[in-house]
């Protein structure tokens, strides 16, 4: 039985996914022809701009800045959310204490948080990372608490009777039980983190992919703008297929049927 989380793709679903990509590019091409090159570059123009960007020294500078912010912000936010979720799953008092803050952060529009962070931190990486941590932690917290509350109490009682260490309980009880909600939360966090970082950079950074997007928009360079969009989509795809899916398979390996 496959564990819930990020589903493994069957050959049929892959073929339909390829068809979906083809339809998206076909729709993009039709829209570009209808709007004109100033408003929307064609897929071919965007791909040519990607090749041009890779030879630009500024491309690597902006890419490194954004990747560092994404890794720091998403990683820190997920770790904070996971740690608080494990603690709150154990203690109803802490869970109640954190609930108003959780609700506040999840209800706060990201653009409002960006504006406030710009006032507190000014422009730059500090503001972008702060926003990413602030917006990523609640989602991971909610999924962790949900998974913790679904753990069989008899397993926890057994772990105390046999005096399991905190590391043993985390490895053999908590992580297997939290595998499904954690992988779902990681997928949302990775995609959401990329979007947040780019949005924050558009609004208030002096480097990064979002900053480059804002420059392309201001100069009406639609080919470069859509080239950056393609690169962002490629980054999200790499995160899912090269990082998140291997993590999901690792965490849910115990649920796979054994083949003797």
PDB file of C-alpha atoms in Angstrom:
ATOM      1  CA  UNK A   1       0.000   0.000   0.000  1.00  0.00           C
ATOM      2  CA  UNK A   2       1.364   3.373  -0.994  1.00  0.00           C
ATOM      3  CA  UNK A   3       1.514   6.012   1.696  1.00  0.00           C
ATOM      4  CA  UNK A   4      -0.430   9.218   1.186  1.00  0.00           C
ATOM      5  CA  UNK A   5       1.557  12.320   0.419  1.00  0.00           C
ATOM      6  CA  UNK A   6       3.191  13.039  -2.894  1.00  0.00           C
ATOM      7  CA  UNK A   7       1.747  10.360  -5.184  1.00  0.00           C
ATOM      8  CA  UNK A   8       4.052   8.370  -7.422  1.00  0.00           C
ATOM      9  CA  UNK A   9       3.292   8.945 -11.077  1.00  0.00           C
ATOM     10  CA  UNK A  10       2.155   6.046 -13.240  1.00  0.00           C
ATOM     11  CA  UNK A  11       3.105   5.833 -16.945  1.00  0.00           C
ATOM     12  CA  UNK A  12      -0.448   6.867 -17.857  1.00  0.00           C
ATOM     13  CA  UNK A  13      -0.393   9.930 -15.628  1.00  0.00           C
ATOM     14  CA  UNK A  14       3.025  10.919 -17.002  1.00  0.00           C
ATOM     15  CA  UNK A  15       1.688  10.822 -20.547  1.00  0.00           C
ATOM     16  CA  UNK A  16      -1.248  13.001 -19.592  1.00  0.00           C
ATOM     17  CA  UNK A  17       1.120  15.360 -17.759  1.00  0.00           C
ATOM     18  CA  UNK A  18       3.197  15.718 -20.928  1.00  0.00           C
ATOM     19  CA  UNK A  19       0.018  16.482 -22.849  1.00  0.00           C
ATOM     20  CA  UNK A  20      -0.903  19.072 -20.233  1.00  0.00           C
ATOM     21  CA  UNK A  21       2.473  20.787 -20.664  1.00  0.00           C
ATOM     22  CA  UNK A  22       2.037  20.816 -24.432  1.00  0.00           C
ATOM     23  CA  UNK A  23      -1.416  22.401 -24.073  1.00  0.00           C
ATOM     24  CA  UNK A  24      -0.033  25.085 -21.742  1.00  0.00           C
ATOM     25  CA  UNK A  25       2.689  26.010 -24.247  1.00  0.00           C
ATOM     26  CA  UNK A  26       0.170  25.975 -27.091  1.00  0.00           C
ATOM     27  CA  UNK A  27      -2.104  28.317 -25.155  1.00  0.00           C
ATOM     28  CA  UNK A  28       0.878  30.506 -24.323  1.00  0.00           C
ATOM     29  CA  UNK A  29       1.821  30.718 -28.012  1.00  0.00           C
ATOM     30  CA  UNK A  30      -1.727  31.681 -29.014  1.00  0.00           C
ATOM     31  CA  UNK A  31      -1.932  34.308 -26.273  1.00  0.00           C
ATOM     32  CA  UNK A  32       1.449  35.767 -27.283  1.00  0.00           C
ATOM     33  CA  UNK A  33       0.322  36.102 -30.899  1.00  0.00           C
ATOM     34  CA  UNK A  34      -2.904  37.799 -29.814  1.00  0.00           C
ATOM     35  CA  UNK A  35      -1.258  40.260 -27.397  1.00  0.00           C
ATOM     36  CA  UNK A  36       1.913  41.069 -29.288  1.00  0.00           C
ATOM     37  CA  UNK A  37       5.589  40.844 -28.272  1.00  0.00           C
ATOM     38  CA  UNK A  38       5.514  43.909 -25.996  1.00  0.00           C
ATOM     39  CA  UNK A  39       2.927  42.390 -23.654  1.00  0.00           C
ATOM     40  CA  UNK A  40       3.791  38.704 -23.918  1.00  0.00           C
ATOM     41  CA  UNK A  41       6.820  36.967 -25.353  1.00  0.00           C
ATOM     42  CA  UNK A  42       6.306  33.699 -27.183  1.00  0.00           C
ATOM     43  CA  UNK A  43       7.664  30.436 -25.708  1.00  0.00           C
ATOM     44  CA  UNK A  44      10.494  30.408 -28.255  1.00  0.00           C
ATOM     45  CA  UNK A  45      11.464  33.994 -27.425  1.00  0.00           C
ATOM     46  CA  UNK A  46      11.440  33.167 -23.708  1.00  0.00           C
ATOM     47  CA  UNK A  47      13.641  30.108 -24.228  1.00  0.00           C
ATOM     48  CA  UNK A  48      16.076  32.164 -26.301  1.00  0.00           C
ATOM     49  CA  UNK A  49      16.154  34.743 -23.500  1.00  0.00           C
ATOM     50  CA  UNK A  50      16.962  31.962 -21.008  1.00  0.00           C
ATOM     51  CA  UNK A  51      20.032  31.090 -23.066  1.00  0.00           C
ATOM     52  CA  UNK A  52      21.038  34.760 -23.151  1.00  0.00           C
ATOM     53  CA  UNK A  53      20.522  35.102 -19.385  1.00  0.00           C
ATOM     54  CA  UNK A  54      22.850  32.199 -18.637  1.00  0.00           C
ATOM     55  CA  UNK A  55      25.701  34.164 -20.229  1.00  0.00           C
ATOM     56  CA  UNK A  56      24.971  37.272 -18.160  1.00  0.00           C
ATOM     57  CA  UNK A  57      27.022  37.713 -14.985  1.00  0.00           C
ATOM     58  CA  UNK A  58      24.042  39.318 -13.271  1.00  0.00           C
ATOM     59  CA  UNK A  59      22.053  36.116 -13.780  1.00  0.00           C
ATOM     60  CA  UNK A  60      24.284  34.120 -11.468  1.00  0.00           C
ATOM     61  CA  UNK A  61      24.386  36.888  -8.872  1.00  0.00           C
ATOM     62  CA  UNK A  62      20.584  37.168  -8.735  1.00  0.00           C
ATOM     63  CA  UNK A  63      20.133  33.381  -8.780  1.00  0.00           C
ATOM     64  CA  UNK A  64      22.557  32.831  -5.888  1.00  0.00           C
ATOM     65  CA  UNK A  65      20.874  35.539  -3.827  1.00  0.00           C
ATOM     66  CA  UNK A  66      17.406  34.062  -4.328  1.00  0.00           C
ATOM     67  CA  UNK A  67      18.483  30.449  -3.766  1.00  0.00           C
ATOM     68  CA  UNK A  68      20.194  31.399  -0.510  1.00  0.00           C
ATOM     69  CA  UNK A  69      17.088  33.237   0.678  1.00  0.00           C
ATOM     70  CA  UNK A  70      14.809  30.363  -0.291  1.00  0.00           C
ATOM     71  CA  UNK A  71      16.986  27.759   1.434  1.00  0.00           C
ATOM     72  CA  UNK A  72      17.420  29.846   4.590  1.00  0.00           C
ATOM     73  CA  UNK A  73      13.837  31.077   4.839  1.00  0.00           C
ATOM     74  CA  UNK A  74      12.043  27.833   3.953  1.00  0.00           C
ATOM     75  CA  UNK A  75      14.450  25.669   5.955  1.00  0.00           C
ATOM     76  CA  UNK A  76      14.263  27.826   9.075  1.00  0.00           C
ATOM     77  CA  UNK A  77      10.490  28.240   8.822  1.00  0.00           C
ATOM     78  CA  UNK A  78       9.933  24.495   8.424  1.00  0.00           C
ATOM     79  CA  UNK A  79      12.256  23.644  11.327  1.00  0.00           C
ATOM     80  CA  UNK A  80      10.530  26.144  13.623  1.00  0.00           C
ATOM     81  CA  UNK A  81       7.079  24.924  12.588  1.00  0.00           C
ATOM     82  CA  UNK A  82       8.077  21.276  13.021  1.00  0.00           C
ATOM     83  CA  UNK A  83       9.639  21.813  16.462  1.00  0.00           C
ATOM     84  CA  UNK A  84       6.689  23.828  17.754  1.00  0.00           C
ATOM     85  CA  UNK A  85       4.272  21.313  16.234  1.00  0.00           C
ATOM     86  CA  UNK A  86       5.926  18.381  18.039  1.00  0.00           C
ATOM     87  CA  UNK A  87       5.876  20.275  21.341  1.00  0.00           C
ATOM     88  CA  UNK A  88       2.292  21.460  20.877  1.00  0.00           C
ATOM     89  CA  UNK A  89       1.224  17.937  19.932  1.00  0.00           C
ATOM     90  CA  UNK A  90       2.414  16.836  23.370  1.00  0.00           C
ATOM     91  CA  UNK A  91       1.037  19.731  25.384  1.00  0.00           C
ATOM     92  CA  UNK A  92      -2.537  20.999  24.971  1.00  0.00           C
ATOM     93  CA  UNK A  93      -1.684  24.135  26.961  1.00  0.00           C
ATOM     94  CA  UNK A  94       1.078  25.122  24.549  1.00  0.00           C
ATOM     95  CA  UNK A  95      -1.213  24.285  21.628  1.00  0.00           C
ATOM     96  CA  UNK A  96      -3.867  26.629  22.978  1.00  0.00           C
ATOM     97  CA  UNK A  97      -1.279  29.330  23.645  1.00  0.00           C
ATOM     98  CA  UNK A  98       0.036  29.177  20.065  1.00  0.00           C
ATOM     99  CA  UNK A  99      -3.372  28.971  18.382  1.00  0.00           C
ATOM    100  CA  UNK A 100      -4.050  32.756  18.220  1.00  0.00           C
ATOM    101  CA  UNK A 101      -0.577  33.383  16.767  1.00  0.00           C
ATOM    102  CA  UNK A 102      -1.058  30.590  14.243  1.00  0.00           C
ATOM    103  CA  UNK A 103      -4.403  32.009  13.177  1.00  0.00           C
ATOM    104  CA  UNK A 104      -2.958  35.539  12.925  1.00  0.00           C
ATOM    105  CA  UNK A 105      -0.044  34.488  10.716  1.00  0.00           C
ATOM    106  CA  UNK A 106      -2.190  32.341   8.428  1.00  0.00           C
ATOM    107  CA  UNK A 107      -4.802  35.100   8.054  1.00  0.00           C
ATOM    108  CA  UNK A 108      -2.274  37.890   7.412  1.00  0.00           C
ATOM    109  CA  UNK A 109      -1.938  38.643   3.660  1.00  0.00           C
ATOM    110  CA  UNK A 110       1.700  38.163   2.580  1.00  0.00           C
ATOM    111  CA  UNK A 111       1.829  41.569   0.879  1.00  0.00           C
ATOM    112  CA  UNK A 112       0.901  43.233   4.201  1.00  0.00           C
ATOM    113  CA  UNK A 113       3.633  41.282   5.964  1.00  0.00           C
ATOM    114  CA  UNK A 114       6.126  42.391   3.293  1.00  0.00           C
ATOM    115  CA  UNK A 115       5.212  46.053   3.764  1.00  0.00           C
ATOM    116  CA  UNK A 116       5.571  45.772   7.545  1.00  0.00           C
ATOM    117  CA  UNK A 117       8.884  43.922   7.258  1.00  0.00           C
ATOM    118  CA  UNK A 118      10.204  46.638   4.942  1.00  0.00           C
ATOM    119  CA  UNK A 119       9.508  49.161   7.701  1.00  0.00           C
ATOM    120  CA  UNK A 120      11.215  47.014  10.343  1.00  0.00           C
ATOM    121  CA  UNK A 121      14.192  45.620   8.390  1.00  0.00           C
ATOM    122  CA  UNK A 122      14.535  47.876   5.357  1.00  0.00           C
ATOM    123  CA  UNK A 123      15.421  46.434   1.965  1.00  0.00           C
ATOM    124  CA  UNK A 124      17.525  43.336   1.464  1.00  0.00           C
ATOM    125  CA  UNK A 125      17.940  39.724   2.489  1.00  0.00           C
ATOM    126  CA  UNK A 126      16.924  40.185   6.127  1.00  0.00           C
ATOM    127  CA  UNK A 127      13.458  41.339   5.149  1.00  0.00           C
ATOM    128  CA  UNK A 128      12.980  38.571   2.559  1.00  0.00           C
ATOM    129  CA  UNK A 129      14.122  35.790   4.896  1.00  0.00           C
ATOM    130  CA  UNK A 130      12.011  37.104   7.777  1.00  0.00           C
ATOM    131  CA  UNK A 131       8.884  37.115   5.623  1.00  0.00           C
ATOM    132  CA  UNK A 132       9.569  33.602   4.345  1.00  0.00           C
ATOM    133  CA  UNK A 133      10.080  32.204   7.845  1.00  0.00           C
ATOM    134  CA  UNK A 134       6.970  33.983   9.107  1.00  0.00           C
ATOM    135  CA  UNK A 135       4.768  32.608   6.340  1.00  0.00           C
ATOM    136  CA  UNK A 136       6.239  29.076   6.172  1.00  0.00           C
ATOM    137  CA  UNK A 137       6.230  28.138   9.863  1.00  0.00           C
ATOM    138  CA  UNK A 138       2.418  28.065  10.407  1.00  0.00           C
ATOM    139  CA  UNK A 139       1.751  25.557   7.619  1.00  0.00           C
ATOM    140  CA  UNK A 140       4.401  23.158   8.891  1.00  0.00           C
ATOM    141  CA  UNK A 141       3.162  23.657  12.453  1.00  0.00           C
ATOM    142  CA  UNK A 142      -0.458  22.807  11.568  1.00  0.00           C
ATOM    143  CA  UNK A 143       0.497  19.647   9.650  1.00  0.00           C
ATOM    144  CA  UNK A 144       2.849  18.496  12.408  1.00  0.00           C
ATOM    145  CA  UNK A 145       0.250  18.994  15.145  1.00  0.00           C
ATOM    146  CA  UNK A 146      -2.323  17.136  13.063  1.00  0.00           C
ATOM    147  CA  UNK A 147       0.059  14.216  12.596  1.00  0.00           C
ATOM    148  CA  UNK A 148       1.036  14.183  16.275  1.00  0.00           C
ATOM    149  CA  UNK A 149      -2.589  13.958  17.384  1.00  0.00           C
ATOM    150  CA  UNK A 150      -3.140  10.959  15.104  1.00  0.00           C
ATOM    151  CA  UNK A 151      -0.382   8.875  16.749  1.00  0.00           C
ATOM    152  CA  UNK A 152      -1.728   5.870  18.629  1.00  0.00           C
ATOM    153  CA  UNK A 153      -1.525   6.700  22.371  1.00  0.00           C
ATOM    154  CA  UNK A 154      -0.644   3.057  23.097  1.00  0.00           C
ATOM    155  CA  UNK A 155       2.545   3.433  21.075  1.00  0.00           C
ATOM    156  CA  UNK A 156       3.544   6.462  23.129  1.00  0.00           C
ATOM    157  CA  UNK A 157       2.718   4.611  26.353  1.00  0.00           C
ATOM    158  CA  UNK A 158       4.853   1.686  25.227  1.00  0.00           C
ATOM    159  CA  UNK A 159       7.758   4.027  24.462  1.00  0.00           C
ATOM    160  CA  UNK A 160       7.611   5.385  28.006  1.00  0.00           C
ATOM    161  CA  UNK A 161       7.333   1.903  29.546  1.00  0.00           C
ATOM    162  CA  UNK A 162      10.451   0.766  27.680  1.00  0.00           C
ATOM    163  CA  UNK A 163      12.155   4.105  28.348  1.00  0.00           C
ATOM    164  CA  UNK A 164      12.850   5.014  24.740  1.00  0.00           C
ATOM    165  CA  UNK A 165      15.119   7.989  24.334  1.00  0.00           C
ATOM    166  CA  UNK A 166      13.766  11.171  22.736  1.00  0.00           C
ATOM    167  CA  UNK A 167      15.761  10.387  19.567  1.00  0.00           C
ATOM    168  CA  UNK A 168      14.385   6.828  19.394  1.00  0.00           C
ATOM    169  CA  UNK A 169      10.804   8.050  19.795  1.00  0.00           C
ATOM    170  CA  UNK A 170      11.369  10.706  17.114  1.00  0.00           C
ATOM    171  CA  UNK A 171      12.909   8.228  14.669  1.00  0.00           C
ATOM    172  CA  UNK A 172      10.674   5.193  15.163  1.00  0.00           C
ATOM    173  CA  UNK A 173       7.318   6.680  16.228  1.00  0.00           C
ATOM    174  CA  UNK A 174       6.979  10.346  15.345  1.00  0.00           C
ATOM    175  CA  UNK A 175       8.665  10.518  11.945  1.00  0.00           C
ATOM    176  CA  UNK A 176       6.851   7.464  10.478  1.00  0.00           C
ATOM    177  CA  UNK A 177       3.503   8.802  11.732  1.00  0.00           C
ATOM    178  CA  UNK A 178       4.279  12.300  10.466  1.00  0.00           C
ATOM    179  CA  UNK A 179       5.573  11.189   7.054  1.00  0.00           C
ATOM    180  CA  UNK A 180       2.390  11.928   5.099  1.00  0.00           C
ATOM    181  CA  UNK A 181       1.562  15.360   6.603  1.00  0.00           C
ATOM    182  CA  UNK A 182       5.229  16.384   6.573  1.00  0.00           C
ATOM    183  CA  UNK A 183       5.758  15.614   2.893  1.00  0.00           C
ATOM    184  CA  UNK A 184       2.555  17.462   1.992  1.00  0.00           C
ATOM    185  CA  UNK A 185       3.665  20.423   4.110  1.00  0.00           C
ATOM    186  CA  UNK A 186       7.159  20.385   2.577  1.00  0.00           C
ATOM    187  CA  UNK A 187       5.719  20.477  -0.933  1.00  0.00           C
ATOM    188  CA  UNK A 188       3.497  23.440  -0.060  1.00  0.00           C
ATOM    189  CA  UNK A 189       6.355  25.162   1.767  1.00  0.00           C
ATOM    190  CA  UNK A 190       8.820  24.755  -1.107  1.00  0.00           C
ATOM    191  CA  UNK A 191       6.423  26.098  -3.739  1.00  0.00           C
ATOM    192  CA  UNK A 192       5.056  28.790  -1.449  1.00  0.00           C
ATOM    193  CA  UNK A 193       8.536  29.766  -0.316  1.00  0.00           C
ATOM    194  CA  UNK A 194       9.704  30.368  -3.881  1.00  0.00           C
ATOM    195  CA  UNK A 195       6.649  32.549  -4.549  1.00  0.00           C
ATOM    196  CA  UNK A 196       7.118  34.502  -1.319  1.00  0.00           C
ATOM    197  CA  UNK A 197      10.801  35.147  -1.896  1.00  0.00           C
ATOM    198  CA  UNK A 198      10.205  36.352  -5.458  1.00  0.00           C
ATOM    199  CA  UNK A 199       7.302  38.586  -4.360  1.00  0.00           C
ATOM    200  CA  UNK A 200       9.327  40.085  -1.519  1.00  0.00           C
ATOM    201  CA  UNK A 201      12.248  40.720  -3.876  1.00  0.00           C
ATOM    202  CA  UNK A 202       9.948  42.444  -6.373  1.00  0.00           C
ATOM    203  CA  UNK A 203       8.633  44.744  -3.649  1.00  0.00           C
ATOM    204  CA  UNK A 204      11.724  45.449  -1.625  1.00  0.00           C
ATOM    205  CA  UNK A 205      15.096  43.934  -2.539  1.00  0.00           C
ATOM    206  CA  UNK A 206      18.151  45.126  -4.405  1.00  0.00           C
ATOM    207  CA  UNK A 207      19.113  41.728  -5.823  1.00  0.00           C
ATOM    208  CA  UNK A 208      17.552  38.393  -6.611  1.00  0.00           C
ATOM    209  CA  UNK A 209      15.191  36.943  -9.174  1.00  0.00           C
ATOM    210  CA  UNK A 210      12.313  39.164  -8.088  1.00  0.00           C
ATOM    211  CA  UNK A 211      14.494  42.237  -8.482  1.00  0.00           C
ATOM    212  CA  UNK A 212      15.465  41.096 -11.982  1.00  0.00           C
ATOM    213  CA  UNK A 213      11.785  40.497 -12.791  1.00  0.00           C
ATOM    214  CA  UNK A 214      10.914  44.024 -11.689  1.00  0.00           C
ATOM    215  CA  UNK A 215      13.710  45.434 -13.870  1.00  0.00           C
ATOM    216  CA  UNK A 216      12.504  43.472 -16.905  1.00  0.00           C
ATOM    217  CA  UNK A 217       8.970  44.722 -16.320  1.00  0.00           C
ATOM    218  CA  UNK A 218      10.073  48.346 -15.997  1.00  0.00           C
ATOM    219  CA  UNK A 219      11.994  48.179 -19.294  1.00  0.00           C
ATOM    220  CA  UNK A 220       9.183  46.281 -21.098  1.00  0.00           C
ATOM    221  CA  UNK A 221      11.605  43.432 -21.837  1.00  0.00           C
ATOM    222  CA  UNK A 222       8.911  40.755 -21.996  1.00  0.00           C
ATOM    223  CA  UNK A 223      11.268  38.058 -23.323  1.00  0.00           C
ATOM    224  CA  UNK A 224      13.558  38.397 -20.297  1.00  0.00           C
ATOM    225  CA  UNK A 225      10.594  38.647 -17.925  1.00  0.00           C
ATOM    226  CA  UNK A 226       9.096  35.386 -19.179  1.00  0.00           C
ATOM    227  CA  UNK A 227      12.538  33.797 -19.193  1.00  0.00           C
ATOM    228  CA  UNK A 228      12.765  34.428 -15.462  1.00  0.00           C
ATOM    229  CA  UNK A 229       9.272  32.967 -15.038  1.00  0.00           C
ATOM    230  CA  UNK A 230      10.388  29.787 -16.835  1.00  0.00           C
ATOM    231  CA  UNK A 231      13.444  29.545 -14.599  1.00  0.00           C
ATOM    232  CA  UNK A 232      11.286  29.915 -11.478  1.00  0.00           C
ATOM    233  CA  UNK A 233       8.997  27.134 -12.695  1.00  0.00           C
ATOM    234  CA  UNK A 234      12.043  24.987 -13.429  1.00  0.00           C
ATOM    235  CA  UNK A 235      13.354  25.563  -9.905  1.00  0.00           C
ATOM    236  CA  UNK A 236      10.041  24.457  -8.363  1.00  0.00           C
ATOM    237  CA  UNK A 237      10.057  21.331 -10.547  1.00  0.00           C
ATOM    238  CA  UNK A 238      13.619  20.490  -9.480  1.00  0.00           C
ATOM    239  CA  UNK A 239      12.732  20.961  -5.815  1.00  0.00           C
ATOM    240  CA  UNK A 240       9.802  18.582  -6.103  1.00  0.00           C
ATOM    241  CA  UNK A 241      11.362  15.829  -8.214  1.00  0.00           C
ATOM    242  CA  UNK A 242      14.962  15.902  -6.955  1.00  0.00           C
ATOM    243  CA  UNK A 243      14.411  16.794  -3.290  1.00  0.00           C
ATOM    244  CA  UNK A 244      10.844  16.356  -2.041  1.00  0.00           C
ATOM    245  CA  UNK A 245       9.974  13.072  -3.721  1.00  0.00           C
ATOM    246  CA  UNK A 246      13.198  11.347  -2.543  1.00  0.00           C
ATOM    247  CA  UNK A 247      12.474  12.622   0.988  1.00  0.00           C
ATOM    248  CA  UNK A 248       8.928  11.258   0.756  1.00  0.00           C
ATOM    249  CA  UNK A 249      10.174   7.863  -0.406  1.00  0.00           C
ATOM    250  CA  UNK A 250      12.705   7.802   2.418  1.00  0.00           C
ATOM    251  CA  UNK A 251      10.173   8.699   5.111  1.00  0.00           C
ATOM    252  CA  UNK A 252       7.520   6.255   3.887  1.00  0.00           C
ATOM    253  CA  UNK A 253       9.850   3.380   2.992  1.00  0.00           C
ATOM    254  CA  UNK A 254       8.625   1.399   5.990  1.00  0.00           C
ATOM    255  CA  UNK A 255       5.092   1.419   4.531  1.00  0.00           C
ATOM    256  CA  UNK A 256       6.146  -0.241   1.276  1.00  0.00           C
ATOM    257  CA  UNK A 257       5.275  -3.957   0.957  1.00  0.00           C
ATOM    258  CA  UNK A 258       8.276  -6.190   1.422  1.00  0.00           C
ATOM    259  CA  UNK A 259       9.306  -8.365  -1.494  1.00  0.00           C
ATOM    260  CA  UNK A 260      11.034 -11.439  -0.164  1.00  0.00           C
TER     261      UNK A 260
END
